[in-house]
Coordinates of C-alpha atoms in Angstrom, one line a residue:
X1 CA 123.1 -5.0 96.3
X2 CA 123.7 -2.2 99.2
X3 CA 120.5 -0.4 98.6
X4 CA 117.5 0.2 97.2
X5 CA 116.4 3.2 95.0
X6 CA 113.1 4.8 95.0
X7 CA 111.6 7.0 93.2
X8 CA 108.5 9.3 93.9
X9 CA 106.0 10.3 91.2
X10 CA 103.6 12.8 93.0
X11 CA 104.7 15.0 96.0
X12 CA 101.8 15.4 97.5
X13 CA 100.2 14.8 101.1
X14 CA 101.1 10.9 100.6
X15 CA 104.2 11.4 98.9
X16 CA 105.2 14.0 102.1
X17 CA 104.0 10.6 104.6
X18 CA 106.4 7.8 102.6
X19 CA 109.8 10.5 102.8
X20 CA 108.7 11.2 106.4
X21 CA 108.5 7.4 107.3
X22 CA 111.6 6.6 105.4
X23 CA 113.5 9.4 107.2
X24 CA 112.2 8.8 111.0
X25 CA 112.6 5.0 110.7
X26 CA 115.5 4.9 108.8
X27 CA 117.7 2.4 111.5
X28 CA 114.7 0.3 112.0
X29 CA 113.8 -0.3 108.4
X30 CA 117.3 -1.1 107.9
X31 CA 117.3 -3.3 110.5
X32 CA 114.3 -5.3 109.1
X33 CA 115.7 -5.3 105.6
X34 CA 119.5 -5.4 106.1
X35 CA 119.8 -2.6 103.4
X36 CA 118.6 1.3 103.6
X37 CA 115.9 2.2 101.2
X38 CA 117.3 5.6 99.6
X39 CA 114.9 8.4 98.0
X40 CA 116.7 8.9 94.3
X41 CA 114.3 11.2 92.5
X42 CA 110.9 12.8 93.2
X43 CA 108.9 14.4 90.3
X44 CA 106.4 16.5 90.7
X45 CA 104.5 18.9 88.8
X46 CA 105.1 21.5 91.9
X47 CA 108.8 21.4 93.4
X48 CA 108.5 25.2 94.9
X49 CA 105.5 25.0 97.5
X50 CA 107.2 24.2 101.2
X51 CA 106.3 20.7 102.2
X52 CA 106.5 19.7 105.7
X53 CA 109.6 17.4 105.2
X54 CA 111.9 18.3 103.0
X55 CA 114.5 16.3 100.6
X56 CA 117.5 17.5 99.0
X57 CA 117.0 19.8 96.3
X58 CA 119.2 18.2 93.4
X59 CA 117.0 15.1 93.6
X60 CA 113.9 17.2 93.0
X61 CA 112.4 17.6 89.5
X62 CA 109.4 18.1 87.2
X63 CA 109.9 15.7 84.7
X64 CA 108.1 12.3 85.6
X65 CA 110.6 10.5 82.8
X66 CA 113.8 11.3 85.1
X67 CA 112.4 8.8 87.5
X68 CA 111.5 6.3 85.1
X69 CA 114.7 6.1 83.5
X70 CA 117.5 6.5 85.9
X71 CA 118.9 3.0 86.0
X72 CA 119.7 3.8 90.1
X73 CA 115.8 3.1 91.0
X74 CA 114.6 0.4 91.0
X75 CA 111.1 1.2 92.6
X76 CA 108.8 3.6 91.3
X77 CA 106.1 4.8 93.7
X78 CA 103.4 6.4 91.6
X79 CA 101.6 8.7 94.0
X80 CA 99.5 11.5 91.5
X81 CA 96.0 9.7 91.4
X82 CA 93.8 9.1 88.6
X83 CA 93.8 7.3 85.5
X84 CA 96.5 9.3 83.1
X85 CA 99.3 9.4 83.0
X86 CA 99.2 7.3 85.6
X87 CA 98.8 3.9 84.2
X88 CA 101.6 5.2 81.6
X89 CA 103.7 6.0 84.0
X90 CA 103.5 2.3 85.4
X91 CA 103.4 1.0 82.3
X92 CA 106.7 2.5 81.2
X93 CA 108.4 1.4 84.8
X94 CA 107.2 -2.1 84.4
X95 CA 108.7 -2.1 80.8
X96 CA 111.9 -0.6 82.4
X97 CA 112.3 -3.5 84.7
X98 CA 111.4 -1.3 87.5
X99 CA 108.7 -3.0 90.3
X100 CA 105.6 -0.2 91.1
X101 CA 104.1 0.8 94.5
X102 CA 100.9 2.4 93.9
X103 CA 98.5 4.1 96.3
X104 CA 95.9 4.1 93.5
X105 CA 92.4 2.9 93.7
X106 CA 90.7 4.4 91.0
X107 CA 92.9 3.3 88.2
X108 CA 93.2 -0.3 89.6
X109 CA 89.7 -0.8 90.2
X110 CA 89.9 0.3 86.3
X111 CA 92.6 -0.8 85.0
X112 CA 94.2 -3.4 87.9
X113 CA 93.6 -6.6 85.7
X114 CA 95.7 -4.8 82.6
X115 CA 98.2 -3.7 84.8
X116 CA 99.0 -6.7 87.2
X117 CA 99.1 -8.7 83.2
X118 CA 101.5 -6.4 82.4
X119 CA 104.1 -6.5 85.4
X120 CA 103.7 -10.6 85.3
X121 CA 105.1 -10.2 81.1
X122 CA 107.8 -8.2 82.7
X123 CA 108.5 -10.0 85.7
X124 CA 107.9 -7.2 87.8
X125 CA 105.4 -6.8 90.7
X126 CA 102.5 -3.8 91.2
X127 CA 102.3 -3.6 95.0
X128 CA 99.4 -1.8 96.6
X129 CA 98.9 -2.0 100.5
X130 CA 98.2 1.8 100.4
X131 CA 95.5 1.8 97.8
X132 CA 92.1 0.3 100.2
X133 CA 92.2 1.5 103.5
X134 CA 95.5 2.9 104.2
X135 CA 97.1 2.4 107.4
X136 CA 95.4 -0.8 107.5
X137 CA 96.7 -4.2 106.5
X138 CA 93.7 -5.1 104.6
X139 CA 95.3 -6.0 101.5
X140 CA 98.2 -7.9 103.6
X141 CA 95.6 -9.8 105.6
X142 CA 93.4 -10.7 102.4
X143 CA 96.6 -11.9 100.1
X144 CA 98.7 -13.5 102.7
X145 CA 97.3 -13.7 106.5
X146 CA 94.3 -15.5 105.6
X147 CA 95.5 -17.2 102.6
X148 CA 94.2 -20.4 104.3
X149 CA 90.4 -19.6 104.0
X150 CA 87.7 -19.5 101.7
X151 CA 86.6 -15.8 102.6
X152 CA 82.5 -15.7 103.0
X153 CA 82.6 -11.9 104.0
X154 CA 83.9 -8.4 103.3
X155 CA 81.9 -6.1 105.1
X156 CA 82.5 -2.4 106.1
X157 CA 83.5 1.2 106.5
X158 CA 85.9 1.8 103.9
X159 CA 85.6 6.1 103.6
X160 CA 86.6 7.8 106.5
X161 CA 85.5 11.0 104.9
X162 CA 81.1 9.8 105.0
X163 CA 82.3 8.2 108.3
X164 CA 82.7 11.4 109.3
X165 CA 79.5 13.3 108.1
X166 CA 77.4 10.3 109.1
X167 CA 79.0 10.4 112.9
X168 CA 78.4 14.3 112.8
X169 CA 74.4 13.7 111.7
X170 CA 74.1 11.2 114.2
X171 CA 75.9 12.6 117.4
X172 CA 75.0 16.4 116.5
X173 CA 71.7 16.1 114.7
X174 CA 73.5 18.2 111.8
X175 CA 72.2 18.2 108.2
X176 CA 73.8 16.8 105.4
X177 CA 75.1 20.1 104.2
X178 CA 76.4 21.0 107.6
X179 CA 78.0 18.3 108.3
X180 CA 79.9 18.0 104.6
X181 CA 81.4 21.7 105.3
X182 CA 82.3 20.7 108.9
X183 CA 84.3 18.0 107.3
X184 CA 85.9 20.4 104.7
X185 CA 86.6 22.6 107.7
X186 CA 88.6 20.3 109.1
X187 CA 90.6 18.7 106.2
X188 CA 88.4 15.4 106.2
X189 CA 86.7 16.3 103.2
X190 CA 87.7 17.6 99.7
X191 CA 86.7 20.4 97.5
X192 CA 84.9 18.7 95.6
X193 CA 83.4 15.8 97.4
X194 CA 82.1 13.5 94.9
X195 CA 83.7 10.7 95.0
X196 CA 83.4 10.2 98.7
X197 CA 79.9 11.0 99.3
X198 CA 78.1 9.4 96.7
X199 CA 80.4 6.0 97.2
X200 CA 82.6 5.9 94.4
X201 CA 85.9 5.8 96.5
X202 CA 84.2 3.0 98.3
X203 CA 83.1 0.9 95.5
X204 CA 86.8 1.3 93.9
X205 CA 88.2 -0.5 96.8
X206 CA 85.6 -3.0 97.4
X207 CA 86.3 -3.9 94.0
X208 CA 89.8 -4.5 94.9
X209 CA 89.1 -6.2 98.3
X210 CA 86.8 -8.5 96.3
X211 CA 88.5 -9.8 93.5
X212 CA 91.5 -10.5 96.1
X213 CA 88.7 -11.9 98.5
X214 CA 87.0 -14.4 96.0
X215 CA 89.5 -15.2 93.6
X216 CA 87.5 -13.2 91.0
X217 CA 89.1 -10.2 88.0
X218 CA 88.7 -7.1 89.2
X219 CA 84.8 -6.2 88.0
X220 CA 84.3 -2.4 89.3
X221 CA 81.5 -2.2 86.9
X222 CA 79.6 -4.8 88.7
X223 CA 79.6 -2.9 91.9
X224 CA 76.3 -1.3 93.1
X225 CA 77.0 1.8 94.2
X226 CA 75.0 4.7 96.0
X227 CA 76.2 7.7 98.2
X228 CA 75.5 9.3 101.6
X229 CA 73.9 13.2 99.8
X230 CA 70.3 12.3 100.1
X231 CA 70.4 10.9 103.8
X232 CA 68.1 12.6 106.3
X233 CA 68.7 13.4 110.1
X234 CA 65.2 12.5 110.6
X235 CA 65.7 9.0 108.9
X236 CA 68.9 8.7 111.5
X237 CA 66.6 9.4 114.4
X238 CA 64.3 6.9 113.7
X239 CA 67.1 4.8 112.8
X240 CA 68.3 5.3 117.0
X241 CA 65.1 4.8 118.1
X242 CA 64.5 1.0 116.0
X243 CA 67.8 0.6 117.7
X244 CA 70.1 1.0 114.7
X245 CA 73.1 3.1 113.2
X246 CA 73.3 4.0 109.9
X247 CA 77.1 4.0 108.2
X248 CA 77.8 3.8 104.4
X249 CA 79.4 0.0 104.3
X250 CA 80.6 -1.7 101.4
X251 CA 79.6 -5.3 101.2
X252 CA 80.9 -8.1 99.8
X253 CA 79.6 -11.8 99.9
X254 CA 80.1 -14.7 97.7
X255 CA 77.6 -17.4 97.9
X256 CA 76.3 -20.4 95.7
X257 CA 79.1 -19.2 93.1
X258 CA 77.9 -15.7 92.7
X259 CA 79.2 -12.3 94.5
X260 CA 77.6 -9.7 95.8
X261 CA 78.9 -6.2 95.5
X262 CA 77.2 -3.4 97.0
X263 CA 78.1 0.3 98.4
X264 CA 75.5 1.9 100.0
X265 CA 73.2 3.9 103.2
X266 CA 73.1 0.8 105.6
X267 CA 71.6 0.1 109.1
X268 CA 73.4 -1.6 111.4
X269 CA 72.4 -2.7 115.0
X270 CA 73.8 -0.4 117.7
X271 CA 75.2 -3.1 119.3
X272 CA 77.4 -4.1 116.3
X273 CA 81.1 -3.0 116.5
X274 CA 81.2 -0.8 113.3
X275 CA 78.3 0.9 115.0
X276 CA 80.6 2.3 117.5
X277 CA 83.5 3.3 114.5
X278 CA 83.2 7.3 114.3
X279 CA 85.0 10.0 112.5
X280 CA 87.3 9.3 109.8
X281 CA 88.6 5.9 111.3
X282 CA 87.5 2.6 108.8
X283 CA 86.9 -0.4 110.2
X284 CA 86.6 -3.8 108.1
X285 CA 84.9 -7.5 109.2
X286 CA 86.2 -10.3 107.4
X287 CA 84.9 -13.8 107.7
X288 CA 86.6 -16.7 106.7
X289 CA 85.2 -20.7 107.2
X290 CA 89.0 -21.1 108.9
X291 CA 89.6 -18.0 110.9
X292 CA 86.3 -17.1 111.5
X293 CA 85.3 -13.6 112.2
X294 CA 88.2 -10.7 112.2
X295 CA 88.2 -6.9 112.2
X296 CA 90.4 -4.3 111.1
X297 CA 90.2 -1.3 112.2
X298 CA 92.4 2.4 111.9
X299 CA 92.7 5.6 110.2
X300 CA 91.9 4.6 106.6
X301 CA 93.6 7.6 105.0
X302 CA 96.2 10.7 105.8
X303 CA 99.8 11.5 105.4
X304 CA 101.3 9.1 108.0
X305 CA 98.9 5.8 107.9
X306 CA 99.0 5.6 104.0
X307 CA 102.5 6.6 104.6
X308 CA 103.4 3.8 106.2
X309 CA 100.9 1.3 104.0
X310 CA 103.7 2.2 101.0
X311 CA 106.8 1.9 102.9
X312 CA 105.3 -1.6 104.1
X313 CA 105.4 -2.6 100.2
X314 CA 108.8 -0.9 99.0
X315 CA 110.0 -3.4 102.0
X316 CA 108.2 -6.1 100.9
X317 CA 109.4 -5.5 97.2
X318 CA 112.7 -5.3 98.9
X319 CA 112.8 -8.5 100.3
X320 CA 111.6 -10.2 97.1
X321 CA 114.2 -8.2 95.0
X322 CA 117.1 -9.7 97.3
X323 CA 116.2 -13.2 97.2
X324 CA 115.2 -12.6 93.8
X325 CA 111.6 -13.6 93.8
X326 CA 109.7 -11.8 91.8
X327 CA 105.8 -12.7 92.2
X328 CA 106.3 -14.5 95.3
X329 CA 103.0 -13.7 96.2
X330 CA 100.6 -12.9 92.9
X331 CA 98.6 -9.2 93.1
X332 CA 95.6 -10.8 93.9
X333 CA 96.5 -13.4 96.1
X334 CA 95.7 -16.3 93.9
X335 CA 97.2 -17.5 90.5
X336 CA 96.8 -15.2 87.9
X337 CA 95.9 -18.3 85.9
X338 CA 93.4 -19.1 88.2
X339 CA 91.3 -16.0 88.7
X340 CA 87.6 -16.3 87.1
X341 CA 85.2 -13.8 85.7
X342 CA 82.9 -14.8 88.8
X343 CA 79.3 -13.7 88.3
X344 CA 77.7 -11.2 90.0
X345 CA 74.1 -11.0 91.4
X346 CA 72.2 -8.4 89.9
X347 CA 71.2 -5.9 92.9
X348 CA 67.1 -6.9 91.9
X349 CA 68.2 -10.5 93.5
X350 CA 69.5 -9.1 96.5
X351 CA 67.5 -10.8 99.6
X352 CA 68.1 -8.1 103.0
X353 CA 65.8 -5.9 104.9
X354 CA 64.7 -2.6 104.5
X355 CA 64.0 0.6 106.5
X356 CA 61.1 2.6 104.7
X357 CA 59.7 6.1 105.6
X358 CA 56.8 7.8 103.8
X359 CA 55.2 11.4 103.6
X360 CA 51.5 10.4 103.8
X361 CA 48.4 12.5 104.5
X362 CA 47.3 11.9 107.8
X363 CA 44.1 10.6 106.4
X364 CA 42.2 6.9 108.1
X365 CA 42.8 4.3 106.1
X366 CA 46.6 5.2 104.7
X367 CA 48.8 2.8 106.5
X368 CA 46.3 -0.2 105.7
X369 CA 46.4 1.0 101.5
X370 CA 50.1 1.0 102.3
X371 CA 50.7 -2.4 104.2
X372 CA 48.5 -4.0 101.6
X373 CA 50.9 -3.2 98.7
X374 CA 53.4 -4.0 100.3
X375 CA 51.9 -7.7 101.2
X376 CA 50.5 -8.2 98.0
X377 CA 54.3 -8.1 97.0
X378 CA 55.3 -10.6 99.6
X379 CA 57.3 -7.5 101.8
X380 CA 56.2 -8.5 105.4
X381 CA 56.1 -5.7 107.6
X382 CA 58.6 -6.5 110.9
X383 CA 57.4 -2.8 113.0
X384 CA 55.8 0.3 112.4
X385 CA 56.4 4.0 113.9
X386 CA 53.4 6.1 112.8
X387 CA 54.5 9.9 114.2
X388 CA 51.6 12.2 115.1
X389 CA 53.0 15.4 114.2
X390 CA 53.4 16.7 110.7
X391 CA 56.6 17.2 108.7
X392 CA 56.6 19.4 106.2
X393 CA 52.7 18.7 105.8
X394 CA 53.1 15.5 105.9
X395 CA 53.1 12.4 108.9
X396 CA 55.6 10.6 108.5
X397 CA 55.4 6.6 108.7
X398 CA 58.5 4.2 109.3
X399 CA 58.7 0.7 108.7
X400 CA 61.1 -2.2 109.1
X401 CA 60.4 -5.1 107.0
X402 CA 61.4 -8.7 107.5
X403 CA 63.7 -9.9 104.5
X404 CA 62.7 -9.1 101.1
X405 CA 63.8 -8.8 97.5
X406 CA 65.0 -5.8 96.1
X407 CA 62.7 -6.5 92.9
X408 CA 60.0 -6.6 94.9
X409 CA 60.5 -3.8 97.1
X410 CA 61.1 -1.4 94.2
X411 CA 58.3 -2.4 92.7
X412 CA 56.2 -1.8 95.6
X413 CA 57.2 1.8 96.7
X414 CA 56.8 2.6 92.6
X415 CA 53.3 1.7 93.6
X416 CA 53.0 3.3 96.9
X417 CA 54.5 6.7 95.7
X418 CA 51.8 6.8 92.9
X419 CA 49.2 7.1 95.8
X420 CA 47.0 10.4 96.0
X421 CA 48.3 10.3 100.0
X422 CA 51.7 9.6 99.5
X423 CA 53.1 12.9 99.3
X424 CA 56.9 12.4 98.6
X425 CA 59.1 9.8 97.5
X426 CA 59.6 7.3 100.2
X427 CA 62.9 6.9 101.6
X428 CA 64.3 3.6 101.5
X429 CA 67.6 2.0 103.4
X430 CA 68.9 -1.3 103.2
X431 CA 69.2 -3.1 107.0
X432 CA 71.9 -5.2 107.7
X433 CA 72.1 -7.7 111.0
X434 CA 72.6 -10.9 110.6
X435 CA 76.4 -10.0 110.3
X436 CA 75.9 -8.3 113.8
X437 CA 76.3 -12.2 115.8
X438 CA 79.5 -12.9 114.3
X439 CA 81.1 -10.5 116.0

């Protein structure tokens, strides 16, 4: 074996990042591998739009199937996103005898536990630095570099494109809307937005990180999820003045044999280290009862980083290929055997603390009707900021609460928001700091 073949499905901004990477770092990736990795095909729907690197035109084509068949590649990197024909398109390679790189979150936080069961019947690996986080070894560091510990912890900023709007609403006091078309300005935002904003990208790679984390299938279903659209500069000026930041974080924890999954709005303490994370850079803590606290931290997306995240596996799959060890290291990072449908705690159990803000008539008597609700449902009230002046007709009063359950906090506010001096929904996010010593 002289070389490698590869072979690109999806020519896109990703697909433009691995050919760059292979072509700049050609000696050194040689070097490292004692072989050149060579670019045999690339399929595309589009092969006439300029890119900014360019490959020779006779390996250029629009027909996915030329890439899966030529018996000269023997990686496919599936770069087109989304659920079909993508998993066919694996599925065929796998059957082919062909090892996959995917950069693919959605469809393995879908369809990861069919797939990786498929390339284990055919000896084959599906590799995926590039899929959660990008640039950033997370994947690496959960199946290999801390293979040692019993992880506790998964916590943080996974979407560098709510990163972004949340840093713009904090440091520029921009609303929601301005700071999403800022973002789309700028490239850090799509189009169409959805899955960034309301958490969806985040929850398909926390359900990666924590099935690789905790030894558990891959349960995207399980994952609580809620998005950044209905967040409030006023609720992140409050936030500043309890002394908190507020980020989207996905959060994984397994305790007493159960996980907890959960995307969502969350205060952190300004003194934390994500705190300080802005723009479109991720950032991950990791716990483990060995290692102890770690952080990752880098562009979590982009041409170059995720770039670079797939070239990391096609060298990877390189090294296994020429010592012939397929499945050296399983998807997951434990025996496929061995993984368990781990159960998942409801997000009515979840035990945290909570930022609340209500629209109440400044009327005597409101915050006592309130804090009595509130204690009859054993919420205890940790401080109160009662404004003066009116918003929108309405004073607005913000609470902290010590720890409480999510069952019981939802069923107070149900109560409070029926009040005749209650005059919108309250607000509600979720506080996180006990994470904030371990780092």
């Amino acid at each position: 074996m002289d070389s490698i073949g590869i072979g690109l499905i999806g020519w896109g901004t990703v697909g433009c990042g691995v050919v760059r990477v292979l072509q700049e770092n050609e000696s050194i990736i040689s070097n490292r591998l004692g072989m050149p990795l060579v670019i045999r095909r690339v399929a595309d729907l589009d092969i006439e739009t300029p890119r900014p690197v360019a490959v020779p035109r006779e390996i250029l084509t629009t027909d996915a199937e030329a890439v899966l068949r030529d018996p000269k590649i023997d990686i496919v990197v599936e770069l087109i996103g989304g659920l079909e024909p993508a998993r066919s398109f694996i599925l065929e390679a796998l059957e082919s005898g062909k090892h996959v790189v995917t950069a693919n979150k959605a469809l393995l936080a879908q369809s990861g536990n069919e797939l990786f069961e498929a390339a284990r019947r055919f000896e084959r690996t599906v590799a995926f630095e590039a899929a959660v986080a990008g640039g950033i070894p997370l994947i690496k560091s959960l199946r290999e570099g801390l293979a040692g510990n019993r992880i506790d912890t998964i916590f943080g900023i996974l979407n560098g494109t709510s990163n972004y709007i949340l840093t713009r609403m904090t440091l520029a006091a921009l609303p929601f809307s301005d700071a999403l078309r800022e973002a789309q300005q700028h490239g850090f935002a799509e189009a169409d937005p959805t899955l960034d904003i309301e958490g969806i990208d985040t929850a398909h790679k926390l359900a990666i990180a924590c099935a690789m984390g905790f030894g558990s299938r891959i349960q995207l279903d399980k994952v609580y999820t809620e998005g950044i659209s209905r967040i409030d500069p006023l609720d992140v000026r409050f936030a500043e003045e309890f002394g908190y930041h507020l980020k989207l974080l996905a959060i994984g924890r397994q305790e007493q044999g159960r996980l907890e999954m959960r995307v969502h709005p969350t205060l952190i303490p300004s003194t934390h280290v994500l705190a300080s994370v802005r723009g479109a850079y991720n950032a991950v803590h990791i716990r483990g009862n060995a290692a102890g606290s770690i952080m990752l931290y880098g562009l979590g997306a982009g041409m170059m980083p995720t770039g670079s995240a797939v070239v990391s596996d096609l060298i990877d799959l390189a090294r296994d290929m020429f010592c012939r060890a397929p499945h050296r290291v399983p998807p997951l990072g434990f025996l496929p055997e061995r993984l368990e449908w781990v159960p998942v705690k409801p997000m009515e159990d979840i035990v945290t603390r909570y930022y609340f803000r209500f629209s109440a008539m400044d009327r005597p008597g409101v915050l006592s009707k309130i804090s009595g609700i509130l204690g009859n449902n054993a919420i205890s009230i940790a401080a109160v900021i009662q404004k003066g002046r009116e918003v929108e007709g309405a004073v607005p009063i913000v609470m902290l609460t010590h720890e409480a359950r999510e069952r019981d906090v939802k069923r107070s506010l149900a109560e409070i928001d029926r009040l005749d001096v209650v005059k919108e929904p309250t607000r509600l996010i979720r506080i996180e700091d006990h994470e904030s010593a371990e780092i």
